[in-house]
Amino acid sequence: WDYLVWVCYMSHFFTSFIIMGVLWKTNHPKFRRYVALFVGLTFIGYITYILYPAMPPWMASQFGHLPPTTRIIDQVWKHLHIGLGQALFAGGNNFDNNVAAMPSLHGAYPLLICLFFWKGSSRRKRVLLAAYPICMAFSLVYTGEHFVTDIFVGWIYAAATVYFGSKLLNRWEAKQMRKRMRKRMRKRMQGAADGTQPTPLDSLEP
């Protein structure tokens, strides 16, 4: 169990960036939307960390607020004998913020992925999409990295980001489309005034 939840926990650091790389090559408009939502979710999460620093369960245990709790991610790194990994991902470096438990971005990103790709996915893909945030939530509680409340709030952040972010992106894309249409009409009107006709390339302009 420890190794399985460790794999799920560590996927947080790679999955979103792998998705971005695939979308960059296969569907660039979708890539732009995903990156915008990902950055927006990350930003509001970091703002919350500043305004509301919160201990994870393993740290609360160290201060005596909970019964003894083992930080399993740290222990698995030790069993793997990979000191660099432990330093990077288990709180042994200057870039780690140990009081950034609320909301859980570990929980939020899987739900962002689920909601982003849900529409248009097959039933089999939807099972996988739904399983990822559930497995991540179990892993986070099992390893002592987050309270259940942290995960629920992360899910709320992810759902709000997809809902409101999608509306803002739709408005922005519609505005850009109107700008292109006005530019296209001006070119045609100028061509008519000059007595010239639009070139074939003009007629193909999106």
Tab-separated table of C-alpha atoms in Angstrom:
chain	number	residue	atom	x	y	z
A	1	TRP	CA	0.000	0.000	0.000
A	2	ASP	CA	2.782	2.408	0.863
A	3	TYR	CA	4.402	2.069	-2.548
A	4	LEU	CA	1.087	2.342	-4.399
A	5	VAL	CA	0.051	5.529	-2.645
A	6	TRP	CA	3.580	6.880	-3.129
A	7	VAL	CA	3.252	6.420	-6.903
A	8	CYS	CA	-0.142	8.143	-6.882
A	9	TYR	CA	1.180	10.994	-4.736
A	10	MET	CA	4.239	11.531	-6.946
A	11	SER	CA	2.119	11.640	-10.117
A	12	HIS	CA	1.040	15.110	-8.977
A	13	PHE	CA	4.420	16.499	-9.997
A	14	PHE	CA	4.330	15.163	-13.559
A	15	THR	CA	0.816	14.423	-14.819
A	16	SER	CA	-0.305	17.982	-15.590
A	17	PHE	CA	2.908	18.772	-17.450
A	18	ILE	CA	2.703	15.581	-19.503
A	19	ILE	CA	-0.866	16.558	-20.423
A	20	MET	CA	0.322	20.011	-21.459
A	21	GLY	CA	3.008	18.514	-23.663
A	22	VAL	CA	0.552	16.167	-25.384
A	23	LEU	CA	-2.001	18.944	-25.925
A	24	TRP	CA	0.710	21.247	-27.277
A	25	LYS	CA	1.409	18.709	-30.025
A	26	THR	CA	-2.123	17.505	-30.703
A	27	ASN	CA	-4.613	20.276	-29.834
A	28	HIS	CA	-3.081	23.698	-29.320
A	29	PRO	CA	-6.371	25.582	-28.626
A	30	LYS	CA	-7.171	23.067	-25.894
A	31	PHE	CA	-3.614	23.420	-24.599
A	32	ARG	CA	-4.097	27.175	-24.144
A	33	ARG	CA	-7.326	26.652	-22.203
A	34	TYR	CA	-5.828	23.964	-19.964
A	35	VAL	CA	-2.764	26.064	-19.153
A	36	ALA	CA	-4.944	29.073	-18.308
A	37	LEU	CA	-7.081	27.016	-15.914
A	38	PHE	CA	-4.046	25.292	-14.386
A	39	VAL	CA	-2.264	28.594	-13.744
A	40	GLY	CA	-5.452	30.170	-12.370
A	41	LEU	CA	-6.031	27.281	-9.957
A	42	THR	CA	-2.407	27.382	-8.831
A	43	PHE	CA	-2.560	31.143	-8.277
A	44	ILE	CA	-5.653	31.104	-6.071
A	45	GLY	CA	-4.213	28.138	-4.175
A	46	TYR	CA	-0.996	30.023	-3.427
A	47	ILE	CA	-2.924	33.127	-2.375
A	48	THR	CA	-4.827	30.958	0.109
A	49	TYR	CA	-1.560	29.572	1.481
A	50	ILE	CA	-0.449	33.122	2.272
A	51	LEU	CA	-3.733	34.158	3.858
A	52	TYR	CA	-4.409	30.873	5.671
A	53	PRO	CA	-1.277	28.839	6.498
A	54	ALA	CA	-2.314	25.395	7.718
A	55	MET	CA	-0.461	22.367	9.065
A	56	PRO	CA	-0.702	18.963	7.386
A	57	PRO	CA	-1.548	15.990	9.633
A	58	TRP	CA	2.058	14.786	9.946
A	59	MET	CA	3.166	18.203	11.233
A	60	ALA	CA	0.175	18.526	13.569
A	61	SER	CA	1.236	15.176	15.003
A	62	GLN	CA	4.766	16.437	15.626
A	63	PHE	CA	3.369	19.359	17.630
A	64	GLY	CA	1.191	17.041	19.709
A	65	HIS	CA	-2.161	18.067	18.213
A	66	LEU	CA	-2.759	14.530	16.857
A	67	PRO	CA	-1.711	11.020	17.881
A	68	PRO	CA	1.635	9.863	16.422
A	69	THR	CA	1.414	9.932	12.612
A	70	THR	CA	3.994	8.617	10.153
A	71	ARG	CA	4.827	10.683	7.091
A	72	ILE	CA	4.777	7.749	4.698
A	73	ILE	CA	6.079	9.600	1.611
A	74	ASP	CA	9.266	10.419	3.493
A	75	GLN	CA	9.649	6.813	4.648
A	76	VAL	CA	9.216	5.390	1.133
A	77	TRP	CA	11.957	7.681	-0.172
A	78	LYS	CA	14.230	6.311	2.562
A	79	HIS	CA	13.358	2.717	1.628
A	80	LEU	CA	14.202	3.501	-2.005
A	81	HIS	CA	17.558	4.937	-0.910
A	82	ILE	CA	17.078	8.037	-3.058
A	83	GLY	CA	18.238	10.899	-0.886
A	84	LEU	CA	17.838	13.516	-3.626
A	85	GLY	CA	14.183	12.632	-4.103
A	86	GLN	CA	13.551	12.892	-0.393
A	87	ALA	CA	15.207	16.311	-0.292
A	88	LEU	CA	13.181	17.594	-3.242
A	89	PHE	CA	9.746	16.189	-2.445
A	90	ALA	CA	9.637	15.534	1.299
A	91	GLY	CA	10.416	18.907	2.796
A	92	GLY	CA	14.197	18.888	2.833
A	93	ASN	CA	14.768	21.957	0.640
A	94	ASN	CA	14.302	25.710	0.797
A	95	PHE	CA	11.470	25.701	-1.758
A	96	ASP	CA	9.106	23.584	0.302
A	97	ASN	CA	6.233	25.202	2.242
A	98	ASN	CA	5.152	22.855	5.016
A	99	VAL	CA	2.183	25.011	6.072
A	100	ALA	CA	0.490	24.946	2.662
A	101	ALA	CA	-2.056	22.232	3.347
A	102	MET	CA	-5.224	24.252	2.638
A	103	PRO	CA	-6.352	23.814	-0.088
A	104	SER	CA	-4.820	20.583	-1.313
A	105	LEU	CA	-3.541	21.213	-4.837
A	106	HIS	CA	-2.625	17.528	-4.860
A	107	GLY	CA	-6.363	16.925	-4.666
A	108	ALA	CA	-7.369	19.851	-6.863
A	109	TYR	CA	-5.311	19.076	-9.973
A	110	PRO	CA	-6.740	15.557	-10.539
A	111	LEU	CA	-10.274	16.956	-10.375
A	112	LEU	CA	-9.283	19.753	-12.762
A	113	ILE	CA	-8.083	17.093	-15.196
A	114	CYS	CA	-11.288	15.100	-14.691
A	115	LEU	CA	-13.604	18.050	-15.321
A	116	PHE	CA	-11.566	19.423	-18.215
A	117	PHE	CA	-11.616	16.187	-20.220
A	118	TRP	CA	-14.999	14.850	-19.071
A	119	LYS	CA	-17.057	16.271	-21.927
A	120	GLY	CA	-16.630	14.202	-25.054
A	121	SER	CA	-14.792	11.348	-23.304
A	122	SER	CA	-15.888	7.741	-23.653
A	123	ARG	CA	-17.310	5.802	-20.705
A	124	ARG	CA	-14.027	3.963	-20.191
A	125	LYS	CA	-12.060	7.209	-20.127
A	126	ARG	CA	-14.537	8.727	-17.700
A	127	VAL	CA	-13.983	5.853	-15.294
A	128	LEU	CA	-10.251	6.612	-15.341
A	129	LEU	CA	-10.837	10.348	-15.030
A	130	ALA	CA	-13.082	9.847	-11.987
A	131	ALA	CA	-10.758	7.280	-10.410
A	132	TYR	CA	-7.729	9.587	-10.382
A	133	PRO	CA	-9.032	12.222	-7.920
A	134	ILE	CA	-10.504	9.501	-5.696
A	135	CYS	CA	-7.232	7.556	-5.597
A	136	MET	CA	-5.293	10.743	-4.945
A	137	ALA	CA	-7.637	11.690	-2.091
A	138	PHE	CA	-7.158	8.279	-0.473
A	139	SER	CA	-3.386	8.541	-0.906
A	140	LEU	CA	-3.223	11.990	0.681
A	141	VAL	CA	-5.127	10.930	3.793
A	142	TYR	CA	-3.352	7.566	4.066
A	143	THR	CA	0.095	9.182	3.885
A	144	GLY	CA	-0.745	11.900	6.422
A	145	GLU	CA	-0.168	14.681	3.911
A	146	HIS	CA	-3.651	16.250	4.042
A	147	PHE	CA	-6.846	16.292	6.039
A	148	VAL	CA	-10.078	15.378	4.260
A	149	THR	CA	-11.171	19.019	4.574
A	150	ASP	CA	-8.080	20.150	2.647
A	151	ILE	CA	-9.037	17.852	-0.213
A	152	PHE	CA	-12.683	18.934	-0.305
A	153	VAL	CA	-11.668	22.581	-0.430
A	154	GLY	CA	-9.200	21.744	-3.211
A	155	TRP	CA	-12.031	20.101	-5.150
A	156	ILE	CA	-14.192	23.198	-4.661
A	157	TYR	CA	-11.358	25.371	-5.972
A	158	ALA	CA	-10.932	23.105	-9.000
A	159	ALA	CA	-14.654	23.055	-9.816
A	160	ALA	CA	-14.923	26.836	-9.413
A	161	THR	CA	-11.859	27.352	-11.605
A	162	VAL	CA	-13.273	25.194	-14.396
A	163	TYR	CA	-16.726	26.807	-14.199
A	164	PHE	CA	-15.798	30.472	-13.925
A	165	GLY	CA	-12.521	30.152	-15.833
A	166	SER	CA	-14.287	28.534	-18.779
A	167	LYS	CA	-16.804	31.361	-18.888
A	168	LEU	CA	-14.036	33.975	-18.913
A	169	LEU	CA	-12.117	32.088	-21.589
A	170	ASN	CA	-15.259	31.766	-23.721
A	171	ARG	CA	-15.825	35.512	-23.496
A	172	TRP	CA	-12.221	36.254	-24.376
A	173	GLU	CA	-12.316	33.904	-27.379
A	174	ALA	CA	-15.600	35.439	-28.566
A	175	LYS	CA	-14.051	38.915	-28.273
A	176	GLN	CA	-11.036	37.814	-30.293
A	177	MET	CA	-13.324	36.332	-32.929
A	178	ARG	CA	-15.263	39.604	-33.216
A	179	LYS	CA	-12.001	41.497	-33.649
A	180	ARG	CA	-10.949	39.200	-36.475
A	181	MET	CA	-14.342	39.542	-38.131
A	182	ARG	CA	-14.221	43.359	-37.954
A	183	LYS	CA	-10.716	43.356	-39.384
A	184	ARG	CA	-11.870	41.083	-42.187
A	185	MET	CA	-14.841	43.321	-42.985
A	186	ARG	CA	-12.669	46.445	-43.041
A	187	LYS	CA	-10.311	44.805	-45.506
A	188	ARG	CA	-13.193	43.829	-47.764
A	189	MET	CA	-14.761	47.270	-47.592
A	190	GLN	CA	-11.430	48.885	-48.386
A	191	GLY	CA	-10.974	46.524	-51.314
A	192	ALA	CA	-14.450	47.397	-52.616
A	193	ALA	CA	-13.712	51.123	-52.298
A	194	ASP	CA	-10.454	50.687	-54.197
A	195	GLY	CA	-12.180	48.668	-56.877
A	196	THR	CA	-10.293	45.511	-56.039
A	197	GLN	CA	-11.559	42.129	-54.935
A	198	PRO	CA	-10.284	40.147	-51.941
A	199	THR	CA	-7.599	37.642	-52.795
A	200	PRO	CA	-8.229	33.909	-52.263
A	201	LEU	CA	-6.046	34.090	-49.176
A	202	ASP	CA	-8.254	36.836	-47.750
A	203	SER	CA	-11.332	34.695	-48.244
A	204	LEU	CA	-9.690	31.892	-46.295
A	205	GLU	CA	-8.753	34.091	-43.332
A	206	PRO	CA	-10.331	32.681	-40.144
